[in-house]
Amino acid sequence: RPIIEIKDLKKIYQMGSTEVKALNGVTFDVMENEYIAIMGPSGSGKSTLMNLIGCLDTPTSGSYILNNQDVSELEDAELAEVRNREIGFVFQTFNLLPRTDCLSNVELPLIYSGIKSAERHKRAAETLTRVGLGDRMDHKPNELSGGQRQRVAIARALVNNPSILLADEPTGNLDTKTGDEIMKLFEELYRAGNTILVVTHEDEIADHARRIIRLRDGIIEVDRKVENPLLEN
Ligand code: ADP
Ligand code: ADP
């Protein structure tokens, strides 16, 4: 079942009298439970594509169907609602609230969804346990290591059961060993049925995925299967 159906997607920025074609006609589908690395040089359109997929922005033209809903022409308020329901974001810089404990950080998306407090605590606690932080719920992010912070961010991304996990350079601020642990967690999430898109410029990270989409100058240059993914045990 396709989760994402993207057809001839274009995003053109008007800079004074010149046009910047950040995305210049991109077409691909993502099926449920795929694990995809988005690659490409700086300026190739990765962030623009992720912002569109993540419902942070709408395209200049083309269509984007997310979980059977056409989201290419939604107004901001509707887009925000779809985003909170369908997308889990993981960032290079974690983007956690520093003075708020892990449990409350993970509860945030559930507050936006209108879930009541007791249910929020329960679901956030379950999700933190799932990422291996069951004993750190009362800690604040600055009392945790980088890898643990990223796990909190992953728990926050997962807590609403989104259709897609979107990760932008999730290991970019981590040392190699910690980065490997995070990739191992992504592998577990993939095997548990999650659909994952990871933006990375590192081949070693991309080789954990099952498919690589490489952008260049706003178009898809390569869309291929990963032959021997770096499976973690
Ligand atoms: P990447 O993430 O691969 O580095 P981007 O999607 O950030 O690429 O950028 C693609 C192109 O679009 C670049 O030429 C960039 O300068 C341009 N661009 C991105 N965002 C904007 C913006 N808000 N306004 C104008 N140009 C932009
Ligand atoms: P960068 O990759 O440059 O470090 P980020 O990963 O922090 O940037 O953010 C990527 C984009 O997502 C930015 O446009 C930012 O405004 C937006 N963003 C960051 N956090 C959230 C959030 N929690 N909800 C919605 N949009 C966000």
PDB file of C-alpha atoms and ligand atoms in Angstrom:
ATOM      1  CA  ARG A   1       0.000   0.000   0.000  1.00  0.00           C
ATOM      2  CA  PRO A   2       1.494   3.382  -0.961  1.00  0.00           C
ATOM      3  CA  ILE A   3       1.907   5.812   1.942  1.00  0.00           C
ATOM      4  CA  ILE A   4       3.358   8.515  -0.292  1.00  0.00           C
ATOM      5  CA  GLU A   5       2.461   9.186  -3.955  1.00  0.00           C
ATOM      6  CA  ILE A   6       4.426  12.070  -5.423  1.00  0.00           C
ATOM      7  CA  LYS A   7       3.945  13.146  -9.052  1.00  0.00           C
ATOM      8  CA  ASP A   8       5.937  15.775 -10.946  1.00  0.00           C
ATOM      9  CA  LEU A   9       6.522  17.766  -7.767  1.00  0.00           C
ATOM     10  CA  LYS A  10       8.041  21.209  -8.266  1.00  0.00           C
ATOM     11  CA  LYS A  11       9.085  23.863  -5.807  1.00  0.00           C
ATOM     12  CA  ILE A  12      10.201  27.117  -7.365  1.00  0.00           C
ATOM     13  CA  TYR A  13      11.446  29.986  -5.227  1.00  0.00           C
ATOM     14  CA  GLN A  14      11.178  33.460  -6.674  1.00  0.00           C
ATOM     15  CA  MET A  15      14.314  35.438  -5.774  1.00  0.00           C
ATOM     16  CA  GLY A  16      13.684  38.906  -7.143  1.00  0.00           C
ATOM     17  CA  SER A  17      13.600  38.415 -10.904  1.00  0.00           C
ATOM     18  CA  THR A  18      15.234  34.972 -10.909  1.00  0.00           C
ATOM     19  CA  GLU A  19      13.617  31.615 -10.259  1.00  0.00           C
ATOM     20  CA  VAL A  20      15.326  28.945  -8.160  1.00  0.00           C
ATOM     21  CA  LYS A  21      14.005  25.517  -9.126  1.00  0.00           C
ATOM     22  CA  ALA A  22      14.661  23.739  -5.822  1.00  0.00           C
ATOM     23  CA  LEU A  23      12.623  20.748  -7.034  1.00  0.00           C
ATOM     24  CA  ASN A  24      12.119  20.443 -10.765  1.00  0.00           C
ATOM     25  CA  GLY A  25       9.720  17.533 -11.321  1.00  0.00           C
ATOM     26  CA  VAL A  26      10.123  14.712  -8.833  1.00  0.00           C
ATOM     27  CA  THR A  27       8.051  11.518  -9.087  1.00  0.00           C
ATOM     28  CA  PHE A  28       8.138   8.514  -6.761  1.00  0.00           C
ATOM     29  CA  ASP A  29       6.014   6.380  -4.447  1.00  0.00           C
ATOM     30  CA  VAL A  30       6.809   5.099  -0.985  1.00  0.00           C
ATOM     31  CA  MET A  31       5.127   1.881   0.114  1.00  0.00           C
ATOM     32  CA  GLU A  32       4.234   1.057   3.685  1.00  0.00           C
ATOM     33  CA  ASN A  33       7.257  -0.263   5.602  1.00  0.00           C
ATOM     34  CA  GLU A  34       9.973   0.997   3.270  1.00  0.00           C
ATOM     35  CA  TYR A  35      13.284   2.292   4.599  1.00  0.00           C
ATOM     36  CA  ILE A  36      14.711   4.960   2.305  1.00  0.00           C
ATOM     37  CA  ALA A  37      17.819   7.146   2.404  1.00  0.00           C
ATOM     38  CA  ILE A  38      17.545  10.520   0.640  1.00  0.00           C
ATOM     39  CA  MET A  39      20.974  11.651  -0.582  1.00  0.00           C
ATOM     40  CA  GLY A  40      22.515  14.266  -2.834  1.00  0.00           C
ATOM     41  CA  PRO A  41      24.954  17.180  -2.710  1.00  0.00           C
ATOM     42  CA  SER A  42      24.280  20.425  -0.896  1.00  0.00           C
ATOM     43  CA  GLY A  43      21.657  22.443  -2.753  1.00  0.00           C
ATOM     44  CA  SER A  44      20.212  19.414  -4.585  1.00  0.00           C
ATOM     45  CA  GLY A  45      16.768  19.823  -2.988  1.00  0.00           C
ATOM     46  CA  LYS A  46      16.824  17.389  -0.033  1.00  0.00           C
ATOM     47  CA  SER A  47      15.536  19.867   2.557  1.00  0.00           C
ATOM     48  CA  THR A  48      12.930  21.180   0.168  1.00  0.00           C
ATOM     49  CA  LEU A  49      11.688  17.641  -0.486  1.00  0.00           C
ATOM     50  CA  MET A  50      11.645  16.784   3.219  1.00  0.00           C
ATOM     51  CA  ASN A  51       9.740  19.975   4.022  1.00  0.00           C
ATOM     52  CA  LEU A  52       7.119  19.022   1.426  1.00  0.00           C
ATOM     53  CA  ILE A  53       6.896  15.390   2.534  1.00  0.00           C
ATOM     54  CA  GLY A  54       6.723  16.567   6.168  1.00  0.00           C
ATOM     55  CA  CYS A  55       3.827  18.938   5.383  1.00  0.00           C
ATOM     56  CA  LEU A  56       5.836  21.964   6.468  1.00  0.00           C
ATOM     57  CA  ASP A  57       5.323  23.525   3.047  1.00  0.00           C
ATOM     58  CA  THR A  58       3.278  23.053  -0.139  1.00  0.00           C
ATOM     59  CA  PRO A  59       4.609  22.617  -3.700  1.00  0.00           C
ATOM     60  CA  THR A  60       4.487  25.122  -6.542  1.00  0.00           C
ATOM     61  CA  SER A  61       2.969  22.401  -8.726  1.00  0.00           C
ATOM     62  CA  GLY A  62       2.541  18.654  -8.889  1.00  0.00           C
ATOM     63  CA  SER A  63       0.681  16.360  -6.551  1.00  0.00           C
ATOM     64  CA  TYR A  64       1.437  14.825  -3.177  1.00  0.00           C
ATOM     65  CA  ILE A  65      -0.889  12.202  -1.782  1.00  0.00           C
ATOM     66  CA  LEU A  66      -0.109  11.177   1.791  1.00  0.00           C
ATOM     67  CA  ASN A  67      -1.966   8.183   3.167  1.00  0.00           C
ATOM     68  CA  ASN A  68      -4.711   8.574   0.517  1.00  0.00           C
ATOM     69  CA  GLN A  69      -5.175  12.298   1.188  1.00  0.00           C
ATOM     70  CA  ASP A  70      -4.172  14.977  -1.330  1.00  0.00           C
ATOM     71  CA  VAL A  71      -2.124  17.390   0.753  1.00  0.00           C
ATOM     72  CA  SER A  72      -0.609  19.455  -2.066  1.00  0.00           C
ATOM     73  CA  GLU A  73      -3.112  22.295  -1.762  1.00  0.00           C
ATOM     74  CA  LEU A  74      -4.038  22.354   1.925  1.00  0.00           C
ATOM     75  CA  GLU A  75      -4.175  25.557   3.962  1.00  0.00           C
ATOM     76  CA  ASP A  76      -1.691  25.961   6.809  1.00  0.00           C
ATOM     77  CA  ALA A  77      -4.070  24.923   9.594  1.00  0.00           C
ATOM     78  CA  GLU A  78      -5.110  21.717   7.830  1.00  0.00           C
ATOM     79  CA  LEU A  79      -1.493  21.022   6.911  1.00  0.00           C
ATOM     80  CA  ALA A  80      -0.466  21.357  10.571  1.00  0.00           C
ATOM     81  CA  GLU A  81      -3.163  18.909  11.587  1.00  0.00           C
ATOM     82  CA  VAL A  82      -2.065  16.336   8.966  1.00  0.00           C
ATOM     83  CA  ARG A  83       1.569  16.876   9.982  1.00  0.00           C
ATOM     84  CA  ASN A  84       0.904  16.163  13.640  1.00  0.00           C
ATOM     85  CA  ARG A  85      -1.082  13.035  12.799  1.00  0.00           C
ATOM     86  CA  GLU A  86       0.993  11.549   9.986  1.00  0.00           C
ATOM     87  CA  ILE A  87       4.624  12.630  10.440  1.00  0.00           C
ATOM     88  CA  GLY A  88       7.233  11.991  13.108  1.00  0.00           C
ATOM     89  CA  PHE A  89      10.282  14.286  12.820  1.00  0.00           C
ATOM     90  CA  VAL A  90      13.804  13.520  14.011  1.00  0.00           C
ATOM     91  CA  PHE A  91      16.415  16.279  13.661  1.00  0.00           C
ATOM     92  CA  GLN A  92      20.182  16.448  13.748  1.00  0.00           C
ATOM     93  CA  THR A  93      19.980  18.836  16.697  1.00  0.00           C
ATOM     94  CA  PHE A  94      17.311  16.829  18.612  1.00  0.00           C
ATOM     95  CA  ASN A  95      15.103  19.950  19.135  1.00  0.00           C
ATOM     96  CA  LEU A  96      14.007  18.938  22.644  1.00  0.00           C
ATOM     97  CA  LEU A  97      12.715  21.365  25.265  1.00  0.00           C
ATOM     98  CA  PRO A  98      15.797  21.665  27.521  1.00  0.00           C
ATOM     99  CA  ARG A  99      14.082  22.504  30.817  1.00  0.00           C
ATOM    100  CA  THR A 100      11.354  19.895  30.492  1.00  0.00           C
ATOM    101  CA  ASP A 101      11.739  16.252  31.484  1.00  0.00           C
ATOM    102  CA  CYS A 102      11.790  13.458  28.905  1.00  0.00           C
ATOM    103  CA  LEU A 103       8.272  12.280  29.620  1.00  0.00           C
ATOM    104  CA  SER A 104       6.826  15.758  28.960  1.00  0.00           C
ATOM    105  CA  ASN A 105       8.958  16.196  25.838  1.00  0.00           C
ATOM    106  CA  VAL A 106       7.546  12.958  24.441  1.00  0.00           C
ATOM    107  CA  GLU A 107       3.997  13.906  25.432  1.00  0.00           C
ATOM    108  CA  LEU A 108       4.027  17.098  23.325  1.00  0.00           C
ATOM    109  CA  PRO A 109       2.561  15.657  20.091  1.00  0.00           C
ATOM    110  CA  LEU A 110      -0.202  14.036  22.156  1.00  0.00           C
ATOM    111  CA  ILE A 111      -1.138  17.393  23.657  1.00  0.00           C
ATOM    112  CA  TYR A 112      -1.609  18.762  20.118  1.00  0.00           C
ATOM    113  CA  SER A 113      -3.772  15.713  19.392  1.00  0.00           C
ATOM    114  CA  GLY A 114      -6.006  16.474  22.363  1.00  0.00           C
ATOM    115  CA  ILE A 115      -5.223  13.266  24.273  1.00  0.00           C
ATOM    116  CA  LYS A 116      -6.021  13.396  27.978  1.00  0.00           C
ATOM    117  CA  SER A 117      -3.277  13.561  30.574  1.00  0.00           C
ATOM    118  CA  ALA A 118      -3.439  10.018  31.986  1.00  0.00           C
ATOM    119  CA  GLU A 119      -3.391   8.469  28.505  1.00  0.00           C
ATOM    120  CA  ARG A 120      -0.555  10.821  27.475  1.00  0.00           C
ATOM    121  CA  HIS A 121       1.630   9.731  30.401  1.00  0.00           C
ATOM    122  CA  LYS A 122       0.949   6.090  29.668  1.00  0.00           C
ATOM    123  CA  ARG A 123       1.748   6.312  25.959  1.00  0.00           C
ATOM    124  CA  ALA A 124       4.826   8.505  26.445  1.00  0.00           C
ATOM    125  CA  ALA A 125       6.164   6.137  29.123  1.00  0.00           C
ATOM    126  CA  GLU A 126       5.584   3.106  26.881  1.00  0.00           C
ATOM    127  CA  THR A 127       7.357   4.789  23.972  1.00  0.00           C
ATOM    128  CA  LEU A 128      10.339   5.847  26.096  1.00  0.00           C
ATOM    129  CA  THR A 129      10.624   2.269  27.340  1.00  0.00           C
ATOM    130  CA  ARG A 130      10.533   1.068  23.739  1.00  0.00           C
ATOM    131  CA  VAL A 131      13.607   3.181  22.857  1.00  0.00           C
ATOM    132  CA  GLY A 132      15.460   1.970  25.952  1.00  0.00           C
ATOM    133  CA  LEU A 133      14.899   4.967  28.224  1.00  0.00           C
ATOM    134  CA  GLY A 134      12.351   3.559  30.652  1.00  0.00           C
ATOM    135  CA  ASP A 135      14.619   4.551  33.536  1.00  0.00           C
ATOM    136  CA  ARG A 136      15.223   8.125  32.356  1.00  0.00           C
ATOM    137  CA  MET A 137      11.703   9.571  32.165  1.00  0.00           C
ATOM    138  CA  ASP A 138      12.244  12.199  34.886  1.00  0.00           C
ATOM    139  CA  HIS A 139      15.572  13.365  33.463  1.00  0.00           C
ATOM    140  CA  LYS A 140      15.915  16.606  31.559  1.00  0.00           C
ATOM    141  CA  PRO A 141      17.657  16.533  28.177  1.00  0.00           C
ATOM    142  CA  ASN A 142      20.778  18.250  29.565  1.00  0.00           C
ATOM    143  CA  GLU A 143      21.183  15.352  31.996  1.00  0.00           C
ATOM    144  CA  LEU A 144      21.452  12.892  29.102  1.00  0.00           C
ATOM    145  CA  SER A 145      24.092  11.916  26.534  1.00  0.00           C
ATOM    146  CA  GLY A 146      23.695  12.841  22.856  1.00  0.00           C
ATOM    147  CA  GLY A 147      22.555   9.338  21.962  1.00  0.00           C
ATOM    148  CA  GLN A 148      20.009   9.333  24.771  1.00  0.00           C
ATOM    149  CA  ARG A 149      18.727  12.747  23.678  1.00  0.00           C
ATOM    150  CA  GLN A 150      18.260  11.444  20.152  1.00  0.00           C
ATOM    151  CA  ARG A 151      16.341   8.462  21.593  1.00  0.00           C
ATOM    152  CA  VAL A 152      14.020  10.870  23.388  1.00  0.00           C
ATOM    153  CA  ALA A 153      13.520  12.712  20.100  1.00  0.00           C
ATOM    154  CA  ILE A 154      12.774   9.410  18.353  1.00  0.00           C
ATOM    155  CA  ALA A 155      10.253   8.530  21.081  1.00  0.00           C
ATOM    156  CA  ARG A 156       8.592  11.932  20.566  1.00  0.00           C
ATOM    157  CA  ALA A 157       8.480  11.248  16.817  1.00  0.00           C
ATOM    158  CA  LEU A 158       6.885   7.823  17.347  1.00  0.00           C
ATOM    159  CA  VAL A 159       4.427   8.497  20.151  1.00  0.00           C
ATOM    160  CA  ASN A 160       1.534   9.460  17.854  1.00  0.00           C
ATOM    161  CA  ASN A 161       2.018   6.354  15.670  1.00  0.00           C
ATOM    162  CA  PRO A 162       2.805   8.425  12.563  1.00  0.00           C
ATOM    163  CA  SER A 163       2.608   7.002   9.040  1.00  0.00           C
ATOM    164  CA  ILE A 164       6.172   8.128   8.354  1.00  0.00           C
ATOM    165  CA  LEU A 165       9.302   8.744  10.358  1.00  0.00           C
ATOM    166  CA  LEU A 166      11.296  11.584   8.732  1.00  0.00           C
ATOM    167  CA  ALA A 167      14.863  11.914   9.968  1.00  0.00           C
ATOM    168  CA  ASP A 168      17.204  14.699   8.862  1.00  0.00           C
ATOM    169  CA  GLU A 169      20.862  13.734   9.460  1.00  0.00           C
ATOM    170  CA  PRO A 170      19.893  11.939  12.696  1.00  0.00           C
ATOM    171  CA  THR A 171      23.481  10.909  13.469  1.00  0.00           C
ATOM    172  CA  GLY A 172      25.096  14.185  12.377  1.00  0.00           C
ATOM    173  CA  ASN A 173      25.808  15.329  15.939  1.00  0.00           C
ATOM    174  CA  LEU A 174      26.818  11.928  17.319  1.00  0.00           C
ATOM    175  CA  ASP A 175      30.114  10.056  17.494  1.00  0.00           C
ATOM    176  CA  THR A 176      30.416   6.933  15.338  1.00  0.00           C
ATOM    177  CA  LYS A 177      29.567   4.431  18.054  1.00  0.00           C
ATOM    178  CA  THR A 178      26.514   6.363  19.248  1.00  0.00           C
ATOM    179  CA  GLY A 179      25.436   6.942  15.647  1.00  0.00           C
ATOM    180  CA  ASP A 180      25.592   3.178  15.056  1.00  0.00           C
ATOM    181  CA  GLU A 181      23.328   2.628  18.062  1.00  0.00           C
ATOM    182  CA  ILE A 182      20.789   5.051  16.646  1.00  0.00           C
ATOM    183  CA  MET A 183      20.939   3.269  13.269  1.00  0.00           C
ATOM    184  CA  LYS A 184      20.355   0.007  15.120  1.00  0.00           C
ATOM    185  CA  LEU A 185      17.225   1.515  16.644  1.00  0.00           C
ATOM    186  CA  PHE A 186      16.035   2.585  13.170  1.00  0.00           C
ATOM    187  CA  GLU A 187      16.587  -0.989  11.974  1.00  0.00           C
ATOM    188  CA  GLU A 188      14.413  -2.268  14.851  1.00  0.00           C
ATOM    189  CA  LEU A 189      11.716   0.280  14.042  1.00  0.00           C
ATOM    190  CA  TYR A 190      11.830  -0.715  10.372  1.00  0.00           C
ATOM    191  CA  ARG A 191      11.486  -4.390  11.291  1.00  0.00           C
ATOM    192  CA  ALA A 192       8.561  -3.484  13.541  1.00  0.00           C
ATOM    193  CA  GLY A 193       6.763  -2.118  10.470  1.00  0.00           C
ATOM    194  CA  ASN A 194       7.576   1.597  10.474  1.00  0.00           C
ATOM    195  CA  THR A 195       8.103   3.547   7.230  1.00  0.00           C
ATOM    196  CA  ILE A 196      11.351   5.510   7.466  1.00  0.00           C
ATOM    197  CA  LEU A 197      12.936   8.259   5.338  1.00  0.00           C
ATOM    198  CA  VAL A 198      16.407   9.401   6.371  1.00  0.00           C
ATOM    199  CA  VAL A 199      18.285  12.323   4.832  1.00  0.00           C
ATOM    200  CA  THR A 200      22.017  11.735   4.994  1.00  0.00           C
ATOM    201  CA  HIS A 201      25.194  12.573   3.117  1.00  0.00           C
ATOM    202  CA  GLU A 202      27.054   9.598   4.597  1.00  0.00           C
ATOM    203  CA  ASP A 203      27.198   6.403   2.520  1.00  0.00           C
ATOM    204  CA  GLU A 204      27.606   4.298   5.653  1.00  0.00           C
ATOM    205  CA  ILE A 205      24.340   5.608   7.052  1.00  0.00           C
ATOM    206  CA  ALA A 206      22.540   5.233   3.715  1.00  0.00           C
ATOM    207  CA  ASP A 207      23.703   1.613   3.474  1.00  0.00           C
ATOM    208  CA  HIS A 208      21.494   0.760   6.459  1.00  0.00           C
ATOM    209  CA  ALA A 209      18.426   1.602   4.360  1.00  0.00           C
ATOM    210  CA  ARG A 210      16.766  -0.637   1.772  1.00  0.00           C
ATOM    211  CA  ARG A 211      16.472   1.981  -0.976  1.00  0.00           C
ATOM    212  CA  ILE A 212      18.448   5.088  -1.923  1.00  0.00           C
ATOM    213  CA  ILE A 213      16.992   8.114  -3.699  1.00  0.00           C
ATOM    214  CA  ARG A 214      19.705  10.511  -4.849  1.00  0.00           C
ATOM    215  CA  LEU A 215      18.817  14.050  -5.885  1.00  0.00           C
ATOM    216  CA  ARG A 216      20.793  16.371  -8.118  1.00  0.00           C
ATOM    217  CA  ASP A 217      19.737  19.855  -9.208  1.00  0.00           C
ATOM    218  CA  GLY A 218      16.156  19.265  -8.065  1.00  0.00           C
ATOM    219  CA  ILE A 219      15.548  15.988  -9.878  1.00  0.00           C
ATOM    220  CA  ILE A 220      15.980  12.325  -8.976  1.00  0.00           C
ATOM    221  CA  GLU A 221      19.318  11.185 -10.363  1.00  0.00           C
ATOM    222  CA  VAL A 222      19.245   7.675  -8.864  1.00  0.00           C
ATOM    223  CA  ASP A 223      16.475   5.580  -7.289  1.00  0.00           C
ATOM    224  CA  ARG A 224      17.772   2.125  -6.440  1.00  0.00           C
ATOM    225  CA  LYS A 225      17.601  -0.769  -4.036  1.00  0.00           C
ATOM    226  CA  VAL A 226      20.411  -1.250  -1.512  1.00  0.00           C
ATOM    227  CA  GLU A 227      21.891  -4.634  -2.420  1.00  0.00           C
ATOM    228  CA  ASN A 228      23.494  -5.570   0.885  1.00  0.00           C
ATOM    229  CA  PRO A 229      22.122  -3.405   3.642  1.00  0.00           C
ATOM    230  CA  LEU A 230      24.244  -3.062   6.772  1.00  0.00           C
ATOM    231  CA  LEU A 231      21.926  -5.055   9.006  1.00  0.00           C
ATOM    232  CA  GLU A 232      22.364  -4.691  12.740  1.00  0.00           C
ATOM    233  CA  ASN A 233      21.784  -7.640  15.011  1.00  0.00           C
TER     234      ASN A 233
HETATM  235  P1  ADP B   1      19.716  20.613   0.148  1.00  0.00           P
HETATM  236  O1  ADP B   1      18.855  20.333   1.345  1.00  0.00           O
HETATM  237  O2  ADP B   1      19.928  19.418  -0.720  1.00  0.00           O
HETATM  238  O3  ADP B   1      21.003  21.292   0.501  1.00  0.00           O
HETATM  239  P2  ADP B   1      17.746  22.666  -0.459  1.00  0.00           P
HETATM  240  O4  ADP B   1      16.447  22.008  -0.620  1.00  0.00           O
HETATM  241  O5  ADP B   1      18.035  23.341   0.844  1.00  0.00           O
HETATM  242  O6  ADP B   1      18.913  21.632  -0.802  1.00  0.00           O
HETATM  243  O7  ADP B   1      17.932  23.772  -1.586  1.00  0.00           O
HETATM  244  C1  ADP B   1      17.685  23.521  -2.982  1.00  0.00           C
HETATM  245  C2  ADP B   1      17.859  24.826  -3.732  1.00  0.00           C
HETATM  246  O8  ADP B   1      16.786  25.716  -3.384  1.00  0.00           O
HETATM  247  C3  ADP B   1      19.146  25.566  -3.423  1.00  0.00           C
HETATM  248  O9  ADP B   1      19.576  26.225  -4.596  1.00  0.00           O
HETATM  249  C4  ADP B   1      18.715  26.575  -2.380  1.00  0.00           C
HETATM  250  O10 ADP B   1      19.539  27.696  -2.393  1.00  0.00           O
HETATM  251  C5  ADP B   1      17.305  26.898  -2.822  1.00  0.00           C
HETATM  252  N1  ADP B   1      16.425  27.280  -1.705  1.00  0.00           N
HETATM  253  C6  ADP B   1      16.090  26.508  -0.651  1.00  0.00           C
HETATM  254  N2  ADP B   1      15.256  27.136   0.178  1.00  0.00           N
HETATM  255  C7  ADP B   1      15.047  28.371  -0.358  1.00  0.00           C
HETATM  256  C8  ADP B   1      14.271  29.521   0.019  1.00  0.00           C
HETATM  257  N3  ADP B   1      13.515  29.518   1.114  1.00  0.00           N
HETATM  258  N4  ADP B   1      14.311  30.602  -0.797  1.00  0.00           N
HETATM  259  C9  ADP B   1      15.051  30.588  -1.912  1.00  0.00           C
HETATM  260  N5  ADP B   1      15.794  29.567  -2.337  1.00  0.00           N
HETATM  261  C10 ADP B   1      15.808  28.459  -1.576  1.00  0.00           C
HETATM  262  P1  ADP B   2      18.506  21.959  10.011  1.00  0.00           P
HETATM  263  O1  ADP B   2      18.393  20.652   9.235  1.00  0.00           O
HETATM  264  O2  ADP B   2      18.905  23.125   9.164  1.00  0.00           O
HETATM  265  O3  ADP B   2      19.289  21.859  11.290  1.00  0.00           O
HETATM  266  P2  ADP B   2      16.053  21.540  11.421  1.00  0.00           P
HETATM  267  O4  ADP B   2      16.261  20.085  11.230  1.00  0.00           O
HETATM  268  O5  ADP B   2      16.174  22.107  12.802  1.00  0.00           O
HETATM  269  O6  ADP B   2      17.012  22.339  10.438  1.00  0.00           O
HETATM  270  O7  ADP B   2      14.628  21.950  10.870  1.00  0.00           O
HETATM  271  C1  ADP B   2      14.241  21.682   9.539  1.00  0.00           C
HETATM  272  C2  ADP B   2      12.940  22.425   9.250  1.00  0.00           C
HETATM  273  O8  ADP B   2      11.879  21.942  10.083  1.00  0.00           O
HETATM  274  C3  ADP B   2      13.021  23.906   9.524  1.00  0.00           C
HETATM  275  O9  ADP B   2      12.343  24.577   8.496  1.00  0.00           O
HETATM  276  C4  ADP B   2      12.313  24.103  10.866  1.00  0.00           C
HETATM  277  O10 ADP B   2      11.682  25.356  10.956  1.00  0.00           O
HETATM  278  C5  ADP B   2      11.273  23.005  10.840  1.00  0.00           C
HETATM  279  N1  ADP B   2      10.972  22.458  12.175  1.00  0.00           N
HETATM  280  C6  ADP B   2      11.854  22.213  13.155  1.00  0.00           C
HETATM  281  N2  ADP B   2      11.238  21.654  14.225  1.00  0.00           N
HETATM  282  C7  ADP B   2       9.932  21.518  13.900  1.00  0.00           C
HETATM  283  C8  ADP B   2       8.774  20.989  14.572  1.00  0.00           C
HETATM  284  N3  ADP B   2       8.846  20.460  15.780  1.00  0.00           N
HETATM  285  N4  ADP B   2       7.584  21.020  13.945  1.00  0.00           N
HETATM  286  C9  ADP B   2       7.502  21.542  12.731  1.00  0.00           C
HETATM  287  N5  ADP B   2       8.547  22.056  12.043  1.00  0.00           N
HETATM  288  C10 ADP B   2       9.748  22.041  12.603  1.00  0.00           C
END
